[in-house]
Short mmCIF file of C-alpha atoms in Angstrom, two decimals:
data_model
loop_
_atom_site.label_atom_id
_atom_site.label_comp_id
_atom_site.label_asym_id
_atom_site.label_seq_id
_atom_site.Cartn_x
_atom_site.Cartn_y
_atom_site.Cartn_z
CA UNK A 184 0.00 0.00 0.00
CA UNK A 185 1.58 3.31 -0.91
CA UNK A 186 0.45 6.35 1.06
CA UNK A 187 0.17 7.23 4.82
CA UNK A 188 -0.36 4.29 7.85
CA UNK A 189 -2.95 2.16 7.00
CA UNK A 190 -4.37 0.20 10.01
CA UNK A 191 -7.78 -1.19 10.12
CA UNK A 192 -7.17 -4.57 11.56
CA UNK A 193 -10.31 -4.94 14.03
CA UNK A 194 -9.80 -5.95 17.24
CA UNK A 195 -10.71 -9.23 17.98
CA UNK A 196 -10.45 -9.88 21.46
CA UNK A 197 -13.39 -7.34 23.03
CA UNK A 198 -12.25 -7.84 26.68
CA UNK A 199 -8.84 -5.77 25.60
CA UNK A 200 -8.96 -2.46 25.81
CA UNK A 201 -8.06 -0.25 22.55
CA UNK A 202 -4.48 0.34 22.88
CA UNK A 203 -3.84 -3.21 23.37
CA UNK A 204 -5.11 -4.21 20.53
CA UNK A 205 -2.91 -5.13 18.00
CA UNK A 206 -3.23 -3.56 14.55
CA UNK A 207 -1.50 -4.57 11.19
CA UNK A 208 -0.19 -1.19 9.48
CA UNK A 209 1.35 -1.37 6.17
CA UNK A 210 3.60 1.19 3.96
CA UNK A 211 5.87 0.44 0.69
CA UNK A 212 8.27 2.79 2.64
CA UNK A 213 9.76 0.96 5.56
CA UNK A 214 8.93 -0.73 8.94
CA UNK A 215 8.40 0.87 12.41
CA UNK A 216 7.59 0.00 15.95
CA UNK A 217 6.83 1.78 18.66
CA UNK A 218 5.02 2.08 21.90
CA UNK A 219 2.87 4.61 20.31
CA UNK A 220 0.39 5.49 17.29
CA UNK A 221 1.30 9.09 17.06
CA UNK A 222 5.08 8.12 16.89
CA UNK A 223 4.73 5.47 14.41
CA UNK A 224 2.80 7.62 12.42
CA UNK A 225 5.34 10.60 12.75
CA UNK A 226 8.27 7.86 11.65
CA UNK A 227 5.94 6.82 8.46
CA UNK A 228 5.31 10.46 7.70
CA UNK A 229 8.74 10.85 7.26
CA UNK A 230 9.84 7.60 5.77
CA UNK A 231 6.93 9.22 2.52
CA UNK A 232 8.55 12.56 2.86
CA UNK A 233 11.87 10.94 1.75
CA UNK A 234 13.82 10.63 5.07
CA UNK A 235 15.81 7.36 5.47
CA UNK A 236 15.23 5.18 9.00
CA UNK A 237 17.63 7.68 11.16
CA UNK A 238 15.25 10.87 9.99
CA UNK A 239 11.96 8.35 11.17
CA UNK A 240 14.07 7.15 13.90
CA UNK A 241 14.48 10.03 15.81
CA UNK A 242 10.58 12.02 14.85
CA UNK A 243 9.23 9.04 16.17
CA UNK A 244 11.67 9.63 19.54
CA UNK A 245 10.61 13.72 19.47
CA UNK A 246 7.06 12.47 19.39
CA UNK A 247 7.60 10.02 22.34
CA UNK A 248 8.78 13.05 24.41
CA UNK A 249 5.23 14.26 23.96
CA UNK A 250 2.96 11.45 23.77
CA UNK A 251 4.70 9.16 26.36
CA UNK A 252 6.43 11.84 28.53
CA UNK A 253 5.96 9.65 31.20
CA UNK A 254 8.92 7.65 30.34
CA UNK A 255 10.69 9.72 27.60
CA UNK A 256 12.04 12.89 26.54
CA UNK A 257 14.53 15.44 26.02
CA UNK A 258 15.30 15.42 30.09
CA UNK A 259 16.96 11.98 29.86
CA UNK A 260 19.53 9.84 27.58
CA UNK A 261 19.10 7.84 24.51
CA UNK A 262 21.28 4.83 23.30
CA UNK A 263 21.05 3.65 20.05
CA UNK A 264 22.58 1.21 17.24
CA UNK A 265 22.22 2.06 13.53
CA UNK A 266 22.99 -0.64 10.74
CA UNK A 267 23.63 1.06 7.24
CA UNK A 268 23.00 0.41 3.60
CA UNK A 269 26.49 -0.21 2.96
CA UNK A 270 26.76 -3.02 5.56
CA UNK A 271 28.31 -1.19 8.44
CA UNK A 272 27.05 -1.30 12.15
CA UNK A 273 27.57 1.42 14.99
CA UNK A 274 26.82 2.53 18.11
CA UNK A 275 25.59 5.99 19.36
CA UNK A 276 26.08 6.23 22.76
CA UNK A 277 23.87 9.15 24.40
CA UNK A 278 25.66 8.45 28.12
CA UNK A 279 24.63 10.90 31.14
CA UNK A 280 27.18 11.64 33.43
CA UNK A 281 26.32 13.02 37.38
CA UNK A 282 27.25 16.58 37.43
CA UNK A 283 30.25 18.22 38.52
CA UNK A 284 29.18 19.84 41.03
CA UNK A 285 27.59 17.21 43.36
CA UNK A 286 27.43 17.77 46.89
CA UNK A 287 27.98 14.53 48.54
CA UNK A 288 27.05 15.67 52.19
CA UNK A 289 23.53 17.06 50.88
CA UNK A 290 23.27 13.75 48.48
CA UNK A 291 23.54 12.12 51.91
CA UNK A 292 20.92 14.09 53.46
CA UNK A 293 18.65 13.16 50.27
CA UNK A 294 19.39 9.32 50.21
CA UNK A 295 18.40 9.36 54.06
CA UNK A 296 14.73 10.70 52.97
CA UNK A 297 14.33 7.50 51.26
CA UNK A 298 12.78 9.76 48.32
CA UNK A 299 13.21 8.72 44.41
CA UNK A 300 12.52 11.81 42.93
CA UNK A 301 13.31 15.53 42.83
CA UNK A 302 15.62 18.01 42.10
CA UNK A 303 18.94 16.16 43.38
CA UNK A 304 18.47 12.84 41.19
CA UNK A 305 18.75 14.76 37.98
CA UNK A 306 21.80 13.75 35.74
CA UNK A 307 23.00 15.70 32.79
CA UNK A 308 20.18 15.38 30.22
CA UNK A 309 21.76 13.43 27.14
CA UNK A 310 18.86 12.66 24.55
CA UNK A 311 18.30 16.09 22.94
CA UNK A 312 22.20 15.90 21.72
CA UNK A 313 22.25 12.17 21.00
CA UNK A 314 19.22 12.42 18.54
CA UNK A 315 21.46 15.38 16.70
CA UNK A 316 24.40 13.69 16.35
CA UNK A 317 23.26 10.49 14.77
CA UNK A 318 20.33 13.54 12.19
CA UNK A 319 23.50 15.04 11.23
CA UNK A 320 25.54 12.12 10.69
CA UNK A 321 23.17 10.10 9.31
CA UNK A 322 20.32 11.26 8.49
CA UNK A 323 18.92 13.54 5.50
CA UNK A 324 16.09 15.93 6.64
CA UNK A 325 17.00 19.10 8.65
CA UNK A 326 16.25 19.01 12.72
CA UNK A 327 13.45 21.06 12.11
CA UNK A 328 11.75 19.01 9.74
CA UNK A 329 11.79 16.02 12.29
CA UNK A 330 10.65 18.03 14.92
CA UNK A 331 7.54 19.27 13.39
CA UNK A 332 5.42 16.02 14.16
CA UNK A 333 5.46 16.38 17.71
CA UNK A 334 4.97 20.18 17.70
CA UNK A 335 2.02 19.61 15.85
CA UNK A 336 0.83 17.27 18.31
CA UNK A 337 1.76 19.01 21.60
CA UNK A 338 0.07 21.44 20.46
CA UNK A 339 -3.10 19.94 18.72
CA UNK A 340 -3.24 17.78 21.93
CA UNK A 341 -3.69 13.92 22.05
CA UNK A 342 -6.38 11.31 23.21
CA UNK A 343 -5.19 10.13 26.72
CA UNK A 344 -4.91 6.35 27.07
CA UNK A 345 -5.69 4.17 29.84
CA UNK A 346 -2.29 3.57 30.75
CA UNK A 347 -1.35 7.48 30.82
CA UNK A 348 -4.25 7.50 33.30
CA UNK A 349 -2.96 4.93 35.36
CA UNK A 350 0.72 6.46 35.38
CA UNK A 351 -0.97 9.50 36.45
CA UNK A 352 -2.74 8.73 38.82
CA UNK A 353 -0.14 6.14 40.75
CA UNK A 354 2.37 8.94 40.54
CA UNK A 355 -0.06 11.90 41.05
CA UNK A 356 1.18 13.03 44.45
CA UNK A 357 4.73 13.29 43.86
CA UNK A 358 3.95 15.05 40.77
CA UNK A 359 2.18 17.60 42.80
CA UNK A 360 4.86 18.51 44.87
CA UNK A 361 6.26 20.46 41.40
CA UNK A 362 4.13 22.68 40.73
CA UNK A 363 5.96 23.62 37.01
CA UNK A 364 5.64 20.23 36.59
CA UNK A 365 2.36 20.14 37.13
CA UNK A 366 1.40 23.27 34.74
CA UNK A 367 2.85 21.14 32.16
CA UNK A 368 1.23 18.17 32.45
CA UNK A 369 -2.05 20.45 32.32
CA UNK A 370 -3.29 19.68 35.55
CA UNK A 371 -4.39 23.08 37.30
CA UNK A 372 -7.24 21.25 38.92
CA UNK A 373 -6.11 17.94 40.77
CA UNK A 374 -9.49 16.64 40.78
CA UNK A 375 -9.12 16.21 37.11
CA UNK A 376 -6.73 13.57 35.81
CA UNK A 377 -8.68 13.36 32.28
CA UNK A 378 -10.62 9.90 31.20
CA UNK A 379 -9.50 8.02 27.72
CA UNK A 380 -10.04 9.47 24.86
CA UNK A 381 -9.95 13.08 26.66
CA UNK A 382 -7.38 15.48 24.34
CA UNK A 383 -3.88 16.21 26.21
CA UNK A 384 -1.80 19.41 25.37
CA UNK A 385 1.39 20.52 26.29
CA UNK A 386 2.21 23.62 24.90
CA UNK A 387 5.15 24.28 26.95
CA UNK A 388 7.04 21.73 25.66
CA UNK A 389 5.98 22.65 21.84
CA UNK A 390 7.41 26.15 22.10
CA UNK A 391 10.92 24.67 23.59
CA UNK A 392 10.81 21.85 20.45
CA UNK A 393 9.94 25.02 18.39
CA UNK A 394 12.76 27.16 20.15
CA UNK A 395 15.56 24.23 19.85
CA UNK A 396 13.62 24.19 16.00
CA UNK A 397 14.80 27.81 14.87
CA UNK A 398 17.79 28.33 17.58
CA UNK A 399 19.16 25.02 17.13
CA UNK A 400 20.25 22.42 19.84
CA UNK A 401 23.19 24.60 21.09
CA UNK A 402 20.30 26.65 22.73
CA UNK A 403 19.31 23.66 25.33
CA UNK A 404 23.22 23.00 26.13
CA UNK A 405 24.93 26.38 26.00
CA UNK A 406 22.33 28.84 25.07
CA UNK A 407 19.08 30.58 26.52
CA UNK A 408 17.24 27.10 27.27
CA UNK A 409 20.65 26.24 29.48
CA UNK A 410 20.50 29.55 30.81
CA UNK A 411 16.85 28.97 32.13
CA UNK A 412 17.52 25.36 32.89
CA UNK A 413 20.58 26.58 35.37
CA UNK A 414 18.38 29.13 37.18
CA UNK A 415 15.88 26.32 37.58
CA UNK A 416 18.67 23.93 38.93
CA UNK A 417 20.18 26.78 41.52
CA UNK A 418 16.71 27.32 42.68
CA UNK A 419 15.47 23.58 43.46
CA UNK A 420 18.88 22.67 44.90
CA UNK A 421 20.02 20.03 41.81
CA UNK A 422 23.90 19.86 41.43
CA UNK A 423 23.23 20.21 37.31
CA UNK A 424 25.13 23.20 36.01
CA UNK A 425 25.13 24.77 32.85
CA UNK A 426 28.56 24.18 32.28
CA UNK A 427 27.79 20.65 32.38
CA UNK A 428 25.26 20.95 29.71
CA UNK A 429 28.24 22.76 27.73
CA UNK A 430 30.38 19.80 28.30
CA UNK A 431 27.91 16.46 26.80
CA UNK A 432 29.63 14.76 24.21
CA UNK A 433 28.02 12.19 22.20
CA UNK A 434 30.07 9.04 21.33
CA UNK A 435 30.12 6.78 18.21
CA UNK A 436 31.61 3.73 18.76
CA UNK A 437 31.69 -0.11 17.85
CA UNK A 438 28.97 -2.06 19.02
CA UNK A 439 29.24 -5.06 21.19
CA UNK A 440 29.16 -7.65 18.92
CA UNK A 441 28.16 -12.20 19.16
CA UNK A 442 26.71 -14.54 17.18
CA UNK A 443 23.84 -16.81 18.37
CA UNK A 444 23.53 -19.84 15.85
CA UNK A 445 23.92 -18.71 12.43
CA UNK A 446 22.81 -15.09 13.66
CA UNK A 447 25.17 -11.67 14.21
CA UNK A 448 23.73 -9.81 17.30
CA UNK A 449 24.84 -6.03 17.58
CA UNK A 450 23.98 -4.19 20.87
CA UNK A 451 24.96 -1.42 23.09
CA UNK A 452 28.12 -1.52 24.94
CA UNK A 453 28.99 -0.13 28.54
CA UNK A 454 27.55 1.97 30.09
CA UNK A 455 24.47 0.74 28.15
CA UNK A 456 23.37 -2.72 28.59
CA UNK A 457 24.05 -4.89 25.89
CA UNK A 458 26.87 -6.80 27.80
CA UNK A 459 24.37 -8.67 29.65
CA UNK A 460 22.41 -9.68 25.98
CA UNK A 461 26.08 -11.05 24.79
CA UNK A 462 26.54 -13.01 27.79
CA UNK A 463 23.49 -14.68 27.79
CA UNK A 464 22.78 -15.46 24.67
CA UNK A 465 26.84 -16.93 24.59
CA UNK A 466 25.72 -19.11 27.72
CA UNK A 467 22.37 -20.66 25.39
CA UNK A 468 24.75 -21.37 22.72
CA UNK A 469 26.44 -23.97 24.92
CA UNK A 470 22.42 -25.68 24.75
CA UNK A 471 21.20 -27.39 22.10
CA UNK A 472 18.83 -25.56 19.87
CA UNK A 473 15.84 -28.51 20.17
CA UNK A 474 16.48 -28.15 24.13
CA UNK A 475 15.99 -24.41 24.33
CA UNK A 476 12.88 -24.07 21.95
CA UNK A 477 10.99 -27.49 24.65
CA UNK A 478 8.40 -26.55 26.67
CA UNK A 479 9.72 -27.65 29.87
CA UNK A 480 10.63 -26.98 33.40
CA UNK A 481 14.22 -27.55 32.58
CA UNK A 482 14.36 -25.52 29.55
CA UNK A 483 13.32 -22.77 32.37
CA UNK A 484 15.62 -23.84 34.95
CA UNK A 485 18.28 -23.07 32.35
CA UNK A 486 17.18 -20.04 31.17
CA UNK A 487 16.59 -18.69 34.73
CA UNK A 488 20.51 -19.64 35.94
CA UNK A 489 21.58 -18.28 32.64
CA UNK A 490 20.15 -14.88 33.46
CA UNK A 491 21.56 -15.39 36.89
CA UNK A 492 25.44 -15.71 35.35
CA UNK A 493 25.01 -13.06 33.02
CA UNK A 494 23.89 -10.64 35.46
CA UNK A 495 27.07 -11.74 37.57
CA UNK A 496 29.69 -11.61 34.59
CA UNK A 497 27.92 -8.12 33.13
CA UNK A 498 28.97 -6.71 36.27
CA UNK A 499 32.55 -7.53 35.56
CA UNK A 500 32.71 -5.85 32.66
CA UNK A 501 34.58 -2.27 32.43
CA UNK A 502 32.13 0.78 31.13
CA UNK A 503 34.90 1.11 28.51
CA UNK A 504 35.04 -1.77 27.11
CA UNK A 505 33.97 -1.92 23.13
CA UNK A 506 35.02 -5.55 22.17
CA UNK A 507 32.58 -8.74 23.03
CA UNK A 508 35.53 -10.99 22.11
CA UNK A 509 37.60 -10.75 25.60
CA UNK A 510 36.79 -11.54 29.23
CA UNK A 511 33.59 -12.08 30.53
CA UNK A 512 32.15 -11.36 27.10
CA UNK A 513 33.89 -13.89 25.59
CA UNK A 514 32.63 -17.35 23.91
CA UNK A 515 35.60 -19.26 25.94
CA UNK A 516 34.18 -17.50 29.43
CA UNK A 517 30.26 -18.48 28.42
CA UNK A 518 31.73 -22.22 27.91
CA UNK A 519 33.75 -22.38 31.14
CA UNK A 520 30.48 -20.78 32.59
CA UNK A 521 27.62 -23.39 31.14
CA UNK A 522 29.26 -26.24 33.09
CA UNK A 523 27.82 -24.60 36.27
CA UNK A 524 24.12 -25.47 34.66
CA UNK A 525 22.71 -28.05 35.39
CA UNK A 526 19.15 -28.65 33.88
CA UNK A 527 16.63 -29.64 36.65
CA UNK A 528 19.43 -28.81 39.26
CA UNK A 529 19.68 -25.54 40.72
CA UNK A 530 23.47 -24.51 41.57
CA UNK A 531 24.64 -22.79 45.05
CA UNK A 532 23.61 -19.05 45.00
CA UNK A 533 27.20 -17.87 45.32
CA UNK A 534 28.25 -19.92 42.52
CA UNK A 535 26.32 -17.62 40.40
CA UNK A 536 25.96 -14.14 41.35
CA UNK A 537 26.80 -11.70 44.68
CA UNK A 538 24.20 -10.69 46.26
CA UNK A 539 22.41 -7.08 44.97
CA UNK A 540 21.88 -4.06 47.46
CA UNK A 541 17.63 -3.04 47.05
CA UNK A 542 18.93 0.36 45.92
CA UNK A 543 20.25 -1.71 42.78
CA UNK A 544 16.70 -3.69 42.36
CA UNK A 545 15.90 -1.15 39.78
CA UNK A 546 17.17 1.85 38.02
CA UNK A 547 14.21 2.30 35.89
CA UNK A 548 10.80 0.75 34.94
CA UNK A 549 9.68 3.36 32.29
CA UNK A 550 11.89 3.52 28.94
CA UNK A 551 10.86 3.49 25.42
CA UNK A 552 11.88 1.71 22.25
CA UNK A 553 12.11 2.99 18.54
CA UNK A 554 12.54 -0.13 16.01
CA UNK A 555 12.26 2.02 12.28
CA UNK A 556 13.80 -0.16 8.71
CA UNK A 557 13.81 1.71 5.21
CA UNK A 558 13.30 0.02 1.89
CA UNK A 559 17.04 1.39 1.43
CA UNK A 560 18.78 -0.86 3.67
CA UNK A 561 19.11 0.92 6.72
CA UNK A 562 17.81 -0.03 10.21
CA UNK A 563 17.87 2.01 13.73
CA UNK A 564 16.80 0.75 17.47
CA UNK A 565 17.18 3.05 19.56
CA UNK A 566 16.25 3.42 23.32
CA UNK A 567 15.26 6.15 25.59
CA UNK A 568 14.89 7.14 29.37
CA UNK A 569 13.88 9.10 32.10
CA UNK A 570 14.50 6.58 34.60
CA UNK A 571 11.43 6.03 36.84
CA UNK A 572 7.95 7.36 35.25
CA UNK A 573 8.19 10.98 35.01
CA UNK A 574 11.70 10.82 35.87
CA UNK A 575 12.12 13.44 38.69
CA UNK A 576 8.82 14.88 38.96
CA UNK A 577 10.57 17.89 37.52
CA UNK A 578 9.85 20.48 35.02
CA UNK A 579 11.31 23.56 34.36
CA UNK A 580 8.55 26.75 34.49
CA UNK A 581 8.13 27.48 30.81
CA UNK A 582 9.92 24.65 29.08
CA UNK A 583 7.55 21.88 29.64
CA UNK A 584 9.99 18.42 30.26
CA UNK A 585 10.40 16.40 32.61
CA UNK A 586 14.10 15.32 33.68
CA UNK A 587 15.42 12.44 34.74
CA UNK A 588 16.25 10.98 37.96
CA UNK A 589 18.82 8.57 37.38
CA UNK A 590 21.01 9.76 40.54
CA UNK A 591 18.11 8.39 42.91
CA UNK A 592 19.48 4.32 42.05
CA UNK A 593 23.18 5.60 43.47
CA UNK A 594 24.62 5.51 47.59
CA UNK A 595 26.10 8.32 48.83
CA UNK A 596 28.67 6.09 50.96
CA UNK A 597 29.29 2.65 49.78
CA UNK A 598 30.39 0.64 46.71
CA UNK A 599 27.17 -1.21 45.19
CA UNK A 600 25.58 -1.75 41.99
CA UNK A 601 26.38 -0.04 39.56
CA UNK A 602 28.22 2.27 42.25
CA UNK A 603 28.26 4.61 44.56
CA UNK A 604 27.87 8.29 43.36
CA UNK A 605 30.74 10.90 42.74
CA UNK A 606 31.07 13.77 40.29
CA UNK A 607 31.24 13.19 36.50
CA UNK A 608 30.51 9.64 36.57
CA UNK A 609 29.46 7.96 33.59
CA UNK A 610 25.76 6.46 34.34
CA UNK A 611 25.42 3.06 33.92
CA UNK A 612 21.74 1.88 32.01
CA UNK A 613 20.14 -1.17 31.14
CA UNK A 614 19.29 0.12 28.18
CA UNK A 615 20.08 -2.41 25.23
CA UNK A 616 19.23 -1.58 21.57
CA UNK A 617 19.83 -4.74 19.78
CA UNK A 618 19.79 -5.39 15.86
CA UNK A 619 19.88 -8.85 14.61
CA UNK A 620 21.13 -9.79 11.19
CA UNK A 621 21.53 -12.90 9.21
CA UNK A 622 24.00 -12.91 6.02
CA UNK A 623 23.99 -9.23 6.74
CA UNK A 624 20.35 -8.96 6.01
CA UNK A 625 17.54 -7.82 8.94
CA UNK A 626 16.31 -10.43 11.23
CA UNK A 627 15.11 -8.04 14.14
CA UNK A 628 15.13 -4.99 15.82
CA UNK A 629 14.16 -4.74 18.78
CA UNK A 630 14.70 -3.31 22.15
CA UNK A 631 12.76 -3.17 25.71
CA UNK A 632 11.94 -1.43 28.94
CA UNK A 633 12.21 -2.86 32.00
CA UNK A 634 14.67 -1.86 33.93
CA UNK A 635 17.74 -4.62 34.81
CA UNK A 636 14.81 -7.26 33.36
CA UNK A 637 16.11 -5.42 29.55
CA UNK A 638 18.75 -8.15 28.58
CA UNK A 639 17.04 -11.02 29.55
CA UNK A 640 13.89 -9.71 28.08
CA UNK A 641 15.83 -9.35 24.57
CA UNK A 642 17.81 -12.38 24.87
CA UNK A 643 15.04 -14.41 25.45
CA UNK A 644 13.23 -12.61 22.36
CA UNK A 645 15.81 -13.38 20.25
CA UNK A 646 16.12 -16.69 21.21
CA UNK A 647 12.09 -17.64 20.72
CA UNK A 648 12.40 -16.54 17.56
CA UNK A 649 15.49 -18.55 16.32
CA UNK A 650 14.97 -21.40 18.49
CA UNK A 651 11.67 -21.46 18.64
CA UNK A 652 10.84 -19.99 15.39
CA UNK A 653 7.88 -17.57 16.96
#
């Protein structure tokens, strides 16, 4: 079908509610996935406008920051891998680091109000410069261009779903102690949290897209936006500065690289998460194929104390590491590391994996996944976060974001996953774009939230489809 989005696949389960429905779309352009109609539409419209995947990649992530702010956004960071037309593969890495400026005694005083949000677990804000960096170097529509969906939209409004509700209203409290945050999330009157299908604007957040549209993205790192941002940061007590906006450098660099079967996996290295995809997926090699796609309670048991060694050997890898071929990333380590399964046997604890502090239990549940091929070759997944839903609870008066808390997962005192804070620290993520390829062609692209549960939840996607052919 040539032309805009088509998708009129009924739903045929009535007990689901719309948005869970799932819909067949079609377009002679490309493929796209997301969490989100608008943003899949926004990627399409510019996959028919000409743009390649990178262009629709990163619309469909400007539209996200609108239509699932909850859990996206140009407050947080963005990882993503790119696989071109000409058979190359690369890595963007979008990493936050904790400001300069931290002060560890009032960090201290924070931690010990057991709170997850607010000004003080802000990191530097990566996502704005990471979606730049891979427009300009790969893409072929101007920033403007890509940013024009989600104007349109934030400022148009958009029907509310059931699960924005539900976000909303779990999180309403804290989000009420802000009240900028509040004006942008339109919600003058508490009593009214909106029902589905109700229209949601943000026109805050459309005049800064607009703003970074005609000033550029310098603006939000060393311009008026990280002028206002600073004053916002002084005033609430966050250690962000505006000279360490000014200093966010996005990285290219080679992606973490295995094969599983007759498959080449390419995912995000450290400080994303992709070690922990490589490890596991090396540990299922060591299975046979007909063993991992049974139905059966050993099948599980394996699966279950593969995730287990993965999460201990991930840990042992450095965040600047760039090569799957050495150490705990390593095919020879995942064989030496198999003989400690047992199927139907469950190993010591110890053997597997030290034990996690709670603070470590979870550094986000609330990311967002862009999965966008062309018909030209090229494929993008890319991955975005705010941490926990609505990050911080934080918005600046007038600009209509919310930024992230990934601080709040860190100890002021002690070593423990993935560390204990300390100024310009490079934040470790879960976050694991993944692209699958077989004889360089596109098997998958794919990507997840959930928090630590992100490699597992990819390995074991990619491994029901080639094992179990689902």
């Amino acid at each position: 079908m040539v032309g805009m989005l088509s998708a009129e696949t009924p739903c045929h389960d009535k007990d689901l509610p719309p948005e869970l429905c799932v819909t067949e779309a079609r377009s002679d352009f490309g493929m796209v996935a997301t969490g989100s109609a608008q943003a899949t539409e926004a990627a399409v419209r510019i996959l028919e406008m000409g743009g390649n995947a990178i262009d629709a990649a990163v619309a469909a992530a400007f539209m996200l920051g609108v239509v699932e702010s909850p859990s996206s956004g140009i407050g947080g960071v963005t990882n993503i891998v790119v696989h071109l037309a000409n058979g190359r593969t690369t890595a963007i890495l979008g990493t936050s680091y904790s400001p300069t400026a931290i002060d560890m005694e009032s960090f201290r005083e924070f931690k010990k109000s057991d709170r997850t949000f607010g000004y003080e677990t802000i990191s530097v804000p990566t996502t704005l410069a990471t979606l730049e960096f891979v427009r300009a170097r790969y893409g072929t529509l101007e920033l403007a261009t890509l940013l024009q969906p989600a104007i349109d939209t934030a400022e148009r409004g958009f029907p509310l779903s059931r699960i924005q509700i539900v976000k909303t209203k779990k999180y309403f409290d804290d989000i009420m102690n802000s009240s900028a945050y509040m004006r942008s999330l339109a919600l003058e009157d508490g009593r009214k949290i909106g029902q589905p299908g109700d229209r949601f604007y943000l026109p805050d957040l459309a005049n800064t897209y607009r703003r970074i549209a005609a000033e550029g993205v310098r603006s939000f790192y060393v311009g008026a936006i990280a002028t206002e941002i600073e004053a916002d940061m002084i005033r609430g007590g966050s250690f962000l500065r505006k000279s360490d906006l000014a200093k966010v450098s996005v990285r290219e660099v080679r992606p973490l690289h295995t094969t599983y079967r007759e498959f080449d996996i390419f995912t995000c290295p450290p400080p994303g998460g992709g070690a922990g995809v490589v490890t596991i997926l090396n540990l299922l090699e060591n299975f046979a194929s007909d063993f991992v796609a049974e139905d059966s309670a050993e099948r599980h048991h394996v699966l279950l104390d593969t995730f287990r060694i993965a999460a201990a050997d991930a840990r042992r890898v450095d965040v600047r590491q760039r090569h799957s071929g050495r150490g705990p990333l390593s095919k020879k380590n995942a064989r030496n590391r198999a003989k400690l399964i047992v199927p139907g046997k469950m190993g010591p604890k110890d053997t597997f994996s030290t034990p996690l502090d709670p603070e470590c239990a979870r550094i986000g549940e609330n990311t967002t996944q862009v999965s966008v091929a062309d018909n030209r070759g090229n494929v993008v997944s890319l991955t975005q976060t705010l941490a926990r839903s609505f990050g911080s609870k934080i918005a600046t008066p007038g600009l209509g974001f919310p930024y992230n808390s990934l601080l709040a997962v860190y100890s002021a005192d002690r070593a423990q996953c993935p560390g204990y804070l300390r100024p310009k620290m490079p934040i470790v993520t879960p976050m694991s774009p993944t692209i699958v390829l077989k004889d360089n062609n596109l098997f998958v692209a794919l990507g997840s939230p959930g928090s630590n549960k992100i490699p597992p939840l990819v390995s074991e996607v990619i491994s029901n489809m080639v094992d179990r052919n689902m």
